[in-house]
């Protein structure tokens, strides 16, 4: 498989998302929590891009992008120590132009670890910007909603789930959630509105294929219960990560019915695993959804953290 080839240092078979029968497929790489390991990320992504499987159009990073946090980095269930960097020094050469990202790279989780790199957050948000550049070819998808990335419809829910912050609708709670990188009920409403503003719900009135379907849904949190009703055997680590997931994200995945849903490691859960669920059917769309959870970059357990989409 592509991910096994990546893990073993071999070029993976080329994968792509075909937007339509007559459209050129868009080739996408998905990476897990980077956690400040930017040199490892860009070295591997560059090697894959230069291989026979490349070139790729873009790389998207799910989970925590920046290093420096200690909130749940005590280790993993299999005894592996955290590989999160204590700071973000490896990003600075990419910011000042000394080094360059090998392809357009996007991420969804910036705060609070990456605050110094997203100083334009407030002004950009006030201007309705979809994303913020932190370095040439590296952008934070800061706005909840549907983004057009290289011709793909990409639904993005930036930040992580905190039950207390999500259920508190006060202005003070919303401000605190924004500072800590936690999504709110208003963020979810904005994503839903963006997804369905210019398109019928997936499947349309007649339940057929919808040309405006979401190609890719990006979240930091796992959807709770994602492994349920799967015919494939699941490990205790997957069950634990799913149990630590968010019912809000699960509801969004059900309603958006994306072709792909990708997320990073389960926050607050010691299980940092790779999990590719068997495709599942949607209620109102002809296409299936493929769910992927990526392990953190450079994890000690050698779980897969880079995947080319099938």
PDB file of C-alpha atoms in Angstrom:
ATOM      1  CA  UNK A   1       0.000   0.000   0.000  1.00  0.00           C
ATOM      2  CA  UNK A   2       0.968   3.636  -0.293  1.00  0.00           C
ATOM      3  CA  UNK A   3       1.406   4.104   3.441  1.00  0.00           C
ATOM      4  CA  UNK A   4       3.474   0.930   3.838  1.00  0.00           C
ATOM      5  CA  UNK A   5       5.709   2.048   0.983  1.00  0.00           C
ATOM      6  CA  UNK A   6       6.178   5.429   2.634  1.00  0.00           C
ATOM      7  CA  UNK A   7       7.047   3.819   5.939  1.00  0.00           C
ATOM      8  CA  UNK A   8       9.627   1.571   4.274  1.00  0.00           C
ATOM      9  CA  UNK A   9      11.145   4.422   2.275  1.00  0.00           C
ATOM     10  CA  UNK A  10       9.811   3.199  -1.095  1.00  0.00           C
ATOM     11  CA  UNK A  11       7.802   5.351  -3.526  1.00  0.00           C
ATOM     12  CA  UNK A  12       4.083   4.735  -2.958  1.00  0.00           C
ATOM     13  CA  UNK A  13       1.654   4.059  -5.784  1.00  0.00           C
ATOM     14  CA  UNK A  14       0.106   7.257  -7.064  1.00  0.00           C
ATOM     15  CA  UNK A  15      -3.283   8.127  -5.555  1.00  0.00           C
ATOM     16  CA  UNK A  16      -5.591  10.983  -6.340  1.00  0.00           C
ATOM     17  CA  UNK A  17      -9.059  12.413  -5.894  1.00  0.00           C
ATOM     18  CA  UNK A  18     -10.932  12.488  -9.178  1.00  0.00           C
ATOM     19  CA  UNK A  19     -13.317  15.428  -9.001  1.00  0.00           C
ATOM     20  CA  UNK A  20     -15.184  14.438 -12.157  1.00  0.00           C
ATOM     21  CA  UNK A  21     -14.783  12.030 -15.041  1.00  0.00           C
ATOM     22  CA  UNK A  22     -13.344  14.719 -17.302  1.00  0.00           C
ATOM     23  CA  UNK A  23     -11.280  16.503 -14.616  1.00  0.00           C
ATOM     24  CA  UNK A  24      -7.605  16.009 -13.923  1.00  0.00           C
ATOM     25  CA  UNK A  25      -7.259  14.151 -10.607  1.00  0.00           C
ATOM     26  CA  UNK A  26      -5.782  16.131  -7.753  1.00  0.00           C
ATOM     27  CA  UNK A  27      -2.981  14.294  -5.960  1.00  0.00           C
ATOM     28  CA  UNK A  28      -3.011  14.819  -2.202  1.00  0.00           C
ATOM     29  CA  UNK A  29      -0.766  13.805   0.681  1.00  0.00           C
ATOM     30  CA  UNK A  30      -2.181  13.724   4.211  1.00  0.00           C
ATOM     31  CA  UNK A  31       0.126  14.044   7.244  1.00  0.00           C
ATOM     32  CA  UNK A  32      -0.663  13.571  10.929  1.00  0.00           C
ATOM     33  CA  UNK A  33       0.231  15.775  13.905  1.00  0.00           C
ATOM     34  CA  UNK A  34       3.502  17.501  13.006  1.00  0.00           C
ATOM     35  CA  UNK A  35       4.109  18.814  16.555  1.00  0.00           C
ATOM     36  CA  UNK A  36       7.093  20.911  15.509  1.00  0.00           C
ATOM     37  CA  UNK A  37       8.831  18.147  13.514  1.00  0.00           C
ATOM     38  CA  UNK A  38       8.984  20.284  10.378  1.00  0.00           C
ATOM     39  CA  UNK A  39      12.288  18.944   9.064  1.00  0.00           C
ATOM     40  CA  UNK A  40      10.969  15.363   9.179  1.00  0.00           C
ATOM     41  CA  UNK A  41       7.719  16.419   7.534  1.00  0.00           C
ATOM     42  CA  UNK A  42       9.189  18.336   4.635  1.00  0.00           C
ATOM     43  CA  UNK A  43      12.046  15.887   4.054  1.00  0.00           C
ATOM     44  CA  UNK A  44       9.611  12.979   3.655  1.00  0.00           C
ATOM     45  CA  UNK A  45       7.068  14.973   1.669  1.00  0.00           C
ATOM     46  CA  UNK A  46       9.808  16.229  -0.659  1.00  0.00           C
ATOM     47  CA  UNK A  47      11.139  12.720  -1.218  1.00  0.00           C
ATOM     48  CA  UNK A  48       7.689  11.387  -2.081  1.00  0.00           C
ATOM     49  CA  UNK A  49       7.013  14.345  -4.353  1.00  0.00           C
ATOM     50  CA  UNK A  50      10.245  13.678  -6.262  1.00  0.00           C
ATOM     51  CA  UNK A  51       9.575   9.936  -6.550  1.00  0.00           C
ATOM     52  CA  UNK A  52       7.821   8.132  -9.383  1.00  0.00           C
ATOM     53  CA  UNK A  53       4.564   8.606  -7.492  1.00  0.00           C
ATOM     54  CA  UNK A  54       4.846  12.417  -7.739  1.00  0.00           C
ATOM     55  CA  UNK A  55       4.447  15.175  -8.270  1.00  0.00           C
ATOM     56  CA  UNK A  56       1.653  15.877  -5.801  1.00  0.00           C
ATOM     57  CA  UNK A  57      -0.510  18.986  -5.804  1.00  0.00           C
ATOM     58  CA  UNK A  58      -0.694  19.649  -2.075  1.00  0.00           C
ATOM     59  CA  UNK A  59      -0.106  18.322   1.420  1.00  0.00           C
ATOM     60  CA  UNK A  60      -2.610  18.790   4.237  1.00  0.00           C
ATOM     61  CA  UNK A  61      -1.670  18.304   7.887  1.00  0.00           C
ATOM     62  CA  UNK A  62      -4.291  17.266  10.414  1.00  0.00           C
ATOM     63  CA  UNK A  63      -3.874  17.398  14.184  1.00  0.00           C
ATOM     64  CA  UNK A  64      -1.478  19.645  16.056  1.00  0.00           C
ATOM     65  CA  UNK A  65       0.939  21.414  13.728  1.00  0.00           C
ATOM     66  CA  UNK A  66       3.173  23.287  16.165  1.00  0.00           C
ATOM     67  CA  UNK A  67       5.456  22.020  18.911  1.00  0.00           C
ATOM     68  CA  UNK A  68       5.910  23.353  22.401  1.00  0.00           C
ATOM     69  CA  UNK A  69       2.840  21.967  24.156  1.00  0.00           C
ATOM     70  CA  UNK A  70       2.783  19.656  27.142  1.00  0.00           C
ATOM     71  CA  UNK A  71      -0.960  19.261  27.663  1.00  0.00           C
ATOM     72  CA  UNK A  72      -1.137  15.562  26.777  1.00  0.00           C
ATOM     73  CA  UNK A  73       2.350  14.579  25.707  1.00  0.00           C
ATOM     74  CA  UNK A  74       3.085  12.174  28.540  1.00  0.00           C
ATOM     75  CA  UNK A  75       3.564   9.261  26.206  1.00  0.00           C
ATOM     76  CA  UNK A  76       1.678   6.605  24.308  1.00  0.00           C
ATOM     77  CA  UNK A  77      -0.178   3.472  25.269  1.00  0.00           C
ATOM     78  CA  UNK A  78       2.609   1.272  23.972  1.00  0.00           C
ATOM     79  CA  UNK A  79       5.178   3.015  26.158  1.00  0.00           C
ATOM     80  CA  UNK A  80       6.624   5.235  23.444  1.00  0.00           C
ATOM     81  CA  UNK A  81       7.713   8.684  24.582  1.00  0.00           C
ATOM     82  CA  UNK A  82       6.297  11.787  22.973  1.00  0.00           C
ATOM     83  CA  UNK A  83       8.223  13.058  19.949  1.00  0.00           C
ATOM     84  CA  UNK A  84       6.705  16.551  20.022  1.00  0.00           C
ATOM     85  CA  UNK A  85       9.359  19.257  19.753  1.00  0.00           C
ATOM     86  CA  UNK A  86       9.656  21.599  22.759  1.00  0.00           C
ATOM     87  CA  UNK A  87       9.671  24.604  20.411  1.00  0.00           C
ATOM     88  CA  UNK A  88       9.184  25.570  16.769  1.00  0.00           C
ATOM     89  CA  UNK A  89      12.785  26.379  15.841  1.00  0.00           C
ATOM     90  CA  UNK A  90      12.643  24.045  12.823  1.00  0.00           C
ATOM     91  CA  UNK A  91       9.983  26.257  11.224  1.00  0.00           C
ATOM     92  CA  UNK A  92      12.027  29.456  11.313  1.00  0.00           C
ATOM     93  CA  UNK A  93      14.166  28.686   8.218  1.00  0.00           C
ATOM     94  CA  UNK A  94      10.938  28.174   6.254  1.00  0.00           C
ATOM     95  CA  UNK A  95       9.568  31.472   7.560  1.00  0.00           C
ATOM     96  CA  UNK A  96      12.669  33.491   6.632  1.00  0.00           C
ATOM     97  CA  UNK A  97      13.101  31.761   3.259  1.00  0.00           C
ATOM     98  CA  UNK A  98      16.299  29.863   4.050  1.00  0.00           C
ATOM     99  CA  UNK A  99      14.401  26.616   3.416  1.00  0.00           C
ATOM    100  CA  UNK A 100      11.313  25.993   1.302  1.00  0.00           C
ATOM    101  CA  UNK A 101       8.332  23.695   1.671  1.00  0.00           C
ATOM    102  CA  UNK A 102       8.358  21.274  -1.283  1.00  0.00           C
ATOM    103  CA  UNK A 103       4.676  21.814  -2.133  1.00  0.00           C
ATOM    104  CA  UNK A 104       1.698  23.871  -0.973  1.00  0.00           C
ATOM    105  CA  UNK A 105       1.075  22.763   2.621  1.00  0.00           C
ATOM    106  CA  UNK A 106      -2.026  23.465   4.694  1.00  0.00           C
ATOM    107  CA  UNK A 107      -2.832  22.795   8.348  1.00  0.00           C
ATOM    108  CA  UNK A 108      -5.891  23.171  10.586  1.00  0.00           C
ATOM    109  CA  UNK A 109      -4.649  23.426  14.200  1.00  0.00           C
ATOM    110  CA  UNK A 110      -2.526  26.447  15.162  1.00  0.00           C
ATOM    111  CA  UNK A 111      -3.437  27.658  18.643  1.00  0.00           C
ATOM    112  CA  UNK A 112      -2.274  28.070  21.298  1.00  0.00           C
ATOM    113  CA  UNK A 113       1.123  26.581  20.383  1.00  0.00           C
ATOM    114  CA  UNK A 114       1.677  28.577  17.202  1.00  0.00           C
ATOM    115  CA  UNK A 115       0.486  31.959  18.399  1.00  0.00           C
ATOM    116  CA  UNK A 116       3.695  33.788  17.454  1.00  0.00           C
ATOM    117  CA  UNK A 117       3.432  32.530  13.874  1.00  0.00           C
ATOM    118  CA  UNK A 118      -0.189  33.584  13.308  1.00  0.00           C
ATOM    119  CA  UNK A 119       0.026  37.170  14.489  1.00  0.00           C
ATOM    120  CA  UNK A 120      -2.232  38.255  11.646  1.00  0.00           C
ATOM    121  CA  UNK A 121      -5.011  36.027  12.942  1.00  0.00           C
ATOM    122  CA  UNK A 122      -7.293  38.772  14.264  1.00  0.00           C
ATOM    123  CA  UNK A 123      -7.006  41.168  11.339  1.00  0.00           C
ATOM    124  CA  UNK A 124      -7.242  38.371   8.804  1.00  0.00           C
ATOM    125  CA  UNK A 125     -10.338  36.957  10.472  1.00  0.00           C
ATOM    126  CA  UNK A 126     -11.934  40.395  10.516  1.00  0.00           C
ATOM    127  CA  UNK A 127     -11.355  40.649   6.778  1.00  0.00           C
ATOM    128  CA  UNK A 128     -12.927  37.242   6.225  1.00  0.00           C
ATOM    129  CA  UNK A 129      -9.704  35.558   5.124  1.00  0.00           C
ATOM    130  CA  UNK A 130      -9.889  31.807   4.592  1.00  0.00           C
ATOM    131  CA  UNK A 131      -6.258  31.215   5.505  1.00  0.00           C
ATOM    132  CA  UNK A 132      -3.126  32.814   6.940  1.00  0.00           C
ATOM    133  CA  UNK A 133       0.375  32.387   5.520  1.00  0.00           C
ATOM    134  CA  UNK A 134       2.932  31.449   8.168  1.00  0.00           C
ATOM    135  CA  UNK A 135       5.713  30.773   5.632  1.00  0.00           C
ATOM    136  CA  UNK A 136       5.959  30.650   1.842  1.00  0.00           C
ATOM    137  CA  UNK A 137       3.879  27.672   0.687  1.00  0.00           C
ATOM    138  CA  UNK A 138       2.620  27.007   4.247  1.00  0.00           C
ATOM    139  CA  UNK A 139      -0.858  28.213   5.271  1.00  0.00           C
ATOM    140  CA  UNK A 140      -3.196  27.828   8.232  1.00  0.00           C
ATOM    141  CA  UNK A 141      -6.807  27.179   7.215  1.00  0.00           C
ATOM    142  CA  UNK A 142      -8.169  29.443   9.936  1.00  0.00           C
ATOM    143  CA  UNK A 143     -11.813  29.783   8.947  1.00  0.00           C
ATOM    144  CA  UNK A 144     -14.444  27.089   9.493  1.00  0.00           C
ATOM    145  CA  UNK A 145     -16.130  26.443   6.187  1.00  0.00           C
ATOM    146  CA  UNK A 146     -15.629  24.980   2.733  1.00  0.00           C
ATOM    147  CA  UNK A 147     -12.424  26.016   0.976  1.00  0.00           C
ATOM    148  CA  UNK A 148     -11.478  25.616  -2.671  1.00  0.00           C
ATOM    149  CA  UNK A 149      -8.022  24.003  -2.641  1.00  0.00           C
ATOM    150  CA  UNK A 150      -6.641  23.219  -6.069  1.00  0.00           C
ATOM    151  CA  UNK A 151     -10.157  22.550  -7.335  1.00  0.00           C
ATOM    152  CA  UNK A 152     -11.201  20.394  -4.385  1.00  0.00           C
ATOM    153  CA  UNK A 153     -14.082  21.256  -2.044  1.00  0.00           C
ATOM    154  CA  UNK A 154     -12.416  20.936   1.355  1.00  0.00           C
ATOM    155  CA  UNK A 155     -14.496  21.315   4.520  1.00  0.00           C
ATOM    156  CA  UNK A 156     -12.425  22.522   7.457  1.00  0.00           C
ATOM    157  CA  UNK A 157     -13.169  22.667  11.176  1.00  0.00           C
ATOM    158  CA  UNK A 158     -10.090  24.343  12.707  1.00  0.00           C
ATOM    159  CA  UNK A 159      -9.193  23.596  16.310  1.00  0.00           C
ATOM    160  CA  UNK A 160      -9.993  20.908  18.816  1.00  0.00           C
ATOM    161  CA  UNK A 161     -13.095  19.906  20.752  1.00  0.00           C
ATOM    162  CA  UNK A 162     -13.612  20.957  24.365  1.00  0.00           C
ATOM    163  CA  UNK A 163     -17.046  20.008  25.661  1.00  0.00           C
ATOM    164  CA  UNK A 164     -17.230  22.809  28.224  1.00  0.00           C
ATOM    165  CA  UNK A 165     -16.171  25.508  25.763  1.00  0.00           C
ATOM    166  CA  UNK A 166     -18.465  24.162  23.060  1.00  0.00           C
ATOM    167  CA  UNK A 167     -21.576  24.222  25.247  1.00  0.00           C
ATOM    168  CA  UNK A 168     -20.926  27.722  26.662  1.00  0.00           C
ATOM    169  CA  UNK A 169     -22.395  30.255  24.213  1.00  0.00           C
ATOM    170  CA  UNK A 170     -21.213  33.348  26.104  1.00  0.00           C
ATOM    171  CA  UNK A 171     -18.955  35.914  24.443  1.00  0.00           C
ATOM    172  CA  UNK A 172     -16.325  35.397  27.141  1.00  0.00           C
ATOM    173  CA  UNK A 173     -16.253  31.644  26.509  1.00  0.00           C
ATOM    174  CA  UNK A 174     -16.029  32.184  22.754  1.00  0.00           C
ATOM    175  CA  UNK A 175     -13.047  34.509  23.200  1.00  0.00           C
ATOM    176  CA  UNK A 176     -11.293  32.015  25.473  1.00  0.00           C
ATOM    177  CA  UNK A 177     -12.008  29.154  23.064  1.00  0.00           C
ATOM    178  CA  UNK A 178     -10.545  31.115  20.152  1.00  0.00           C
ATOM    179  CA  UNK A 179      -7.375  31.840  22.143  1.00  0.00           C
ATOM    180  CA  UNK A 180      -6.964  28.169  23.040  1.00  0.00           C
ATOM    181  CA  UNK A 181      -7.714  26.862  19.557  1.00  0.00           C
ATOM    182  CA  UNK A 182     -11.054  25.232  20.439  1.00  0.00           C
ATOM    183  CA  UNK A 183     -13.978  25.253  18.044  1.00  0.00           C
ATOM    184  CA  UNK A 184     -17.352  26.554  19.149  1.00  0.00           C
ATOM    185  CA  UNK A 185     -20.997  25.958  18.321  1.00  0.00           C
ATOM    186  CA  UNK A 186     -20.846  29.063  16.131  1.00  0.00           C
ATOM    187  CA  UNK A 187     -17.897  27.603  14.192  1.00  0.00           C
ATOM    188  CA  UNK A 188     -19.915  24.457  13.487  1.00  0.00           C
ATOM    189  CA  UNK A 189     -22.869  26.557  12.321  1.00  0.00           C
ATOM    190  CA  UNK A 190     -20.594  28.511   9.982  1.00  0.00           C
ATOM    191  CA  UNK A 191     -19.233  25.288   8.516  1.00  0.00           C
ATOM    192  CA  UNK A 192     -22.720  23.914   7.915  1.00  0.00           C
ATOM    193  CA  UNK A 193     -23.849  27.163   6.311  1.00  0.00           C
ATOM    194  CA  UNK A 194     -20.801  27.245   4.058  1.00  0.00           C
ATOM    195  CA  UNK A 195     -21.255  23.627   3.009  1.00  0.00           C
ATOM    196  CA  UNK A 196     -24.894  23.951   2.045  1.00  0.00           C
ATOM    197  CA  UNK A 197     -25.170  27.606   1.019  1.00  0.00           C
ATOM    198  CA  UNK A 198     -24.516  27.059  -2.682  1.00  0.00           C
ATOM    199  CA  UNK A 199     -25.276  23.379  -2.969  1.00  0.00           C
ATOM    200  CA  UNK A 200     -28.067  20.982  -2.176  1.00  0.00           C
ATOM    201  CA  UNK A 201     -27.370  18.520   0.643  1.00  0.00           C
ATOM    202  CA  UNK A 202     -25.283  15.563  -0.577  1.00  0.00           C
ATOM    203  CA  UNK A 203     -27.330  13.396  -2.877  1.00  0.00           C
ATOM    204  CA  UNK A 204     -29.718  16.187  -3.824  1.00  0.00           C
ATOM    205  CA  UNK A 205     -33.486  15.926  -3.786  1.00  0.00           C
ATOM    206  CA  UNK A 206     -33.457  12.694  -5.732  1.00  0.00           C
ATOM    207  CA  UNK A 207     -30.708  11.011  -3.740  1.00  0.00           C
ATOM    208  CA  UNK A 208     -28.340  10.939  -6.700  1.00  0.00           C
ATOM    209  CA  UNK A 209     -24.689  11.928  -6.915  1.00  0.00           C
ATOM    210  CA  UNK A 210     -24.038  15.581  -6.123  1.00  0.00           C
ATOM    211  CA  UNK A 211     -21.371  17.402  -8.126  1.00  0.00           C
ATOM    212  CA  UNK A 212     -20.902  19.770  -5.174  1.00  0.00           C
ATOM    213  CA  UNK A 213     -20.121  17.002  -2.687  1.00  0.00           C
ATOM    214  CA  UNK A 214     -17.368  17.622  -0.141  1.00  0.00           C
ATOM    215  CA  UNK A 215     -14.164  16.001  -1.406  1.00  0.00           C
ATOM    216  CA  UNK A 216     -12.251  16.181   1.867  1.00  0.00           C
ATOM    217  CA  UNK A 217     -13.230  16.934   5.481  1.00  0.00           C
ATOM    218  CA  UNK A 218     -10.373  17.961   7.789  1.00  0.00           C
ATOM    219  CA  UNK A 219     -10.597  17.917  11.577  1.00  0.00           C
ATOM    220  CA  UNK A 220      -8.261  17.668  14.536  1.00  0.00           C
ATOM    221  CA  UNK A 221     -10.632  15.536  16.626  1.00  0.00           C
ATOM    222  CA  UNK A 222     -11.718  11.979  15.867  1.00  0.00           C
ATOM    223  CA  UNK A 223     -15.438  11.404  15.276  1.00  0.00           C
ATOM    224  CA  UNK A 224     -16.792   9.455  18.248  1.00  0.00           C
ATOM    225  CA  UNK A 225     -17.841   5.913  17.384  1.00  0.00           C
ATOM    226  CA  UNK A 226     -16.259   5.890  13.939  1.00  0.00           C
ATOM    227  CA  UNK A 227     -15.277   2.212  14.255  1.00  0.00           C
ATOM    228  CA  UNK A 228     -18.815   1.061  15.077  1.00  0.00           C
ATOM    229  CA  UNK A 229     -20.487  -1.271  12.563  1.00  0.00           C
ATOM    230  CA  UNK A 230     -17.172  -1.831  10.818  1.00  0.00           C
ATOM    231  CA  UNK A 231     -16.707  -5.382   9.558  1.00  0.00           C
ATOM    232  CA  UNK A 232     -12.934  -5.131  10.013  1.00  0.00           C
ATOM    233  CA  UNK A 233     -11.337  -6.075  13.313  1.00  0.00           C
ATOM    234  CA  UNK A 234     -10.412  -3.079  15.474  1.00  0.00           C
ATOM    235  CA  UNK A 235      -7.663  -2.841  18.064  1.00  0.00           C
ATOM    236  CA  UNK A 236      -8.090  -1.613  21.656  1.00  0.00           C
ATOM    237  CA  UNK A 237      -6.109   1.504  20.698  1.00  0.00           C
ATOM    238  CA  UNK A 238      -8.587   2.357  17.940  1.00  0.00           C
ATOM    239  CA  UNK A 239     -11.542   1.783  20.270  1.00  0.00           C
ATOM    240  CA  UNK A 240      -9.946   4.047  22.903  1.00  0.00           C
ATOM    241  CA  UNK A 241      -9.193   6.804  20.379  1.00  0.00           C
ATOM    242  CA  UNK A 242     -12.732   6.642  19.011  1.00  0.00           C
ATOM    243  CA  UNK A 243     -14.223   6.777  22.512  1.00  0.00           C
ATOM    244  CA  UNK A 244     -12.165   9.931  23.190  1.00  0.00           C
ATOM    245  CA  UNK A 245     -13.511  11.493  20.003  1.00  0.00           C
ATOM    246  CA  UNK A 246     -16.159  14.133  19.462  1.00  0.00           C
ATOM    247  CA  UNK A 247     -19.851  13.462  18.847  1.00  0.00           C
ATOM    248  CA  UNK A 248     -19.996  16.913  17.229  1.00  0.00           C
ATOM    249  CA  UNK A 249     -17.445  15.875  14.614  1.00  0.00           C
ATOM    250  CA  UNK A 250     -19.307  12.591  14.096  1.00  0.00           C
ATOM    251  CA  UNK A 251     -22.552  14.493  13.432  1.00  0.00           C
ATOM    252  CA  UNK A 252     -20.793  16.764  10.955  1.00  0.00           C
ATOM    253  CA  UNK A 253     -19.284  13.819   9.086  1.00  0.00           C
ATOM    254  CA  UNK A 254     -22.723  12.224   8.884  1.00  0.00           C
ATOM    255  CA  UNK A 255     -24.308  15.393   7.486  1.00  0.00           C
ATOM    256  CA  UNK A 256     -21.498  16.567   5.191  1.00  0.00           C
ATOM    257  CA  UNK A 257     -20.981  13.067   3.770  1.00  0.00           C
ATOM    258  CA  UNK A 258     -17.467  13.777   2.440  1.00  0.00           C
ATOM    259  CA  UNK A 259     -15.596  11.470   0.109  1.00  0.00           C
ATOM    260  CA  UNK A 260     -12.713  11.512   2.612  1.00  0.00           C
ATOM    261  CA  UNK A 261     -12.524  12.468   6.285  1.00  0.00           C
ATOM    262  CA  UNK A 262      -9.047  12.839   7.787  1.00  0.00           C
ATOM    263  CA  UNK A 263      -7.996  13.680  11.334  1.00  0.00           C
ATOM    264  CA  UNK A 264      -4.940  13.540  13.560  1.00  0.00           C
ATOM    265  CA  UNK A 265      -4.202  11.712  16.796  1.00  0.00           C
ATOM    266  CA  UNK A 266      -6.979  11.628  19.396  1.00  0.00           C
ATOM    267  CA  UNK A 267      -6.450  14.482  21.860  1.00  0.00           C
ATOM    268  CA  UNK A 268      -6.446  13.444  25.503  1.00  0.00           C
ATOM    269  CA  UNK A 269      -5.981   9.785  24.564  1.00  0.00           C
ATOM    270  CA  UNK A 270      -2.644   7.970  24.893  1.00  0.00           C
ATOM    271  CA  UNK A 271      -3.404   5.885  21.775  1.00  0.00           C
ATOM    272  CA  UNK A 272      -1.682   7.611  18.842  1.00  0.00           C
ATOM    273  CA  UNK A 273      -2.405   5.179  16.027  1.00  0.00           C
ATOM    274  CA  UNK A 274      -2.992   5.036  12.303  1.00  0.00           C
ATOM    275  CA  UNK A 275      -6.475   3.884  11.393  1.00  0.00           C
ATOM    276  CA  UNK A 276      -8.024   3.502   7.941  1.00  0.00           C
ATOM    277  CA  UNK A 277     -11.636   2.490   8.310  1.00  0.00           C
ATOM    278  CA  UNK A 278     -13.311   0.496   5.561  1.00  0.00           C
ATOM    279  CA  UNK A 279     -15.428   2.810   3.368  1.00  0.00           C
ATOM    280  CA  UNK A 280     -18.941   3.331   4.687  1.00  0.00           C
ATOM    281  CA  UNK A 281     -22.136   4.199   2.845  1.00  0.00           C
ATOM    282  CA  UNK A 282     -23.911   7.509   3.210  1.00  0.00           C
ATOM    283  CA  UNK A 283     -27.646   7.931   3.620  1.00  0.00           C
ATOM    284  CA  UNK A 284     -28.265  10.433   0.825  1.00  0.00           C
ATOM    285  CA  UNK A 285     -25.263  10.149  -1.478  1.00  0.00           C
ATOM    286  CA  UNK A 286     -24.097   7.519  -3.902  1.00  0.00           C
ATOM    287  CA  UNK A 287     -20.431   7.884  -2.973  1.00  0.00           C
ATOM    288  CA  UNK A 288     -18.903   6.295   0.118  1.00  0.00           C
ATOM    289  CA  UNK A 289     -16.818   7.999   2.811  1.00  0.00           C
ATOM    290  CA  UNK A 290     -13.285   6.882   3.610  1.00  0.00           C
ATOM    291  CA  UNK A 291     -12.037   7.785   7.088  1.00  0.00           C
ATOM    292  CA  UNK A 292      -8.337   8.146   7.919  1.00  0.00           C
ATOM    293  CA  UNK A 293      -6.677   8.917  11.251  1.00  0.00           C
ATOM    294  CA  UNK A 294      -2.958   9.633  10.987  1.00  0.00           C
ATOM    295  CA  UNK A 295      -0.386   9.036  13.706  1.00  0.00           C
ATOM    296  CA  UNK A 296       1.966  11.864  14.757  1.00  0.00           C
ATOM    297  CA  UNK A 297       5.015  12.592  12.609  1.00  0.00           C
ATOM    298  CA  UNK A 298       8.143  10.735  13.739  1.00  0.00           C
ATOM    299  CA  UNK A 299       6.323   8.698  16.387  1.00  0.00           C
ATOM    300  CA  UNK A 300       8.430   6.128  18.260  1.00  0.00           C
ATOM    301  CA  UNK A 301       5.971   3.298  17.594  1.00  0.00           C
ATOM    302  CA  UNK A 302       6.470   3.743  13.808  1.00  0.00           C
ATOM    303  CA  UNK A 303       2.749   4.111  13.137  1.00  0.00           C
ATOM    304  CA  UNK A 304       1.937   5.540   9.718  1.00  0.00           C
ATOM    305  CA  UNK A 305       1.811   9.299   9.597  1.00  0.00           C
ATOM    306  CA  UNK A 306       1.818  10.055   5.860  1.00  0.00           C
ATOM    307  CA  UNK A 307      -0.750   8.797   3.387  1.00  0.00           C
ATOM    308  CA  UNK A 308      -1.506   9.352  -0.266  1.00  0.00           C
ATOM    309  CA  UNK A 309      -5.244   9.400  -0.850  1.00  0.00           C
ATOM    310  CA  UNK A 310      -6.797   6.477  -2.701  1.00  0.00           C
TER     311      UNK A 310
END
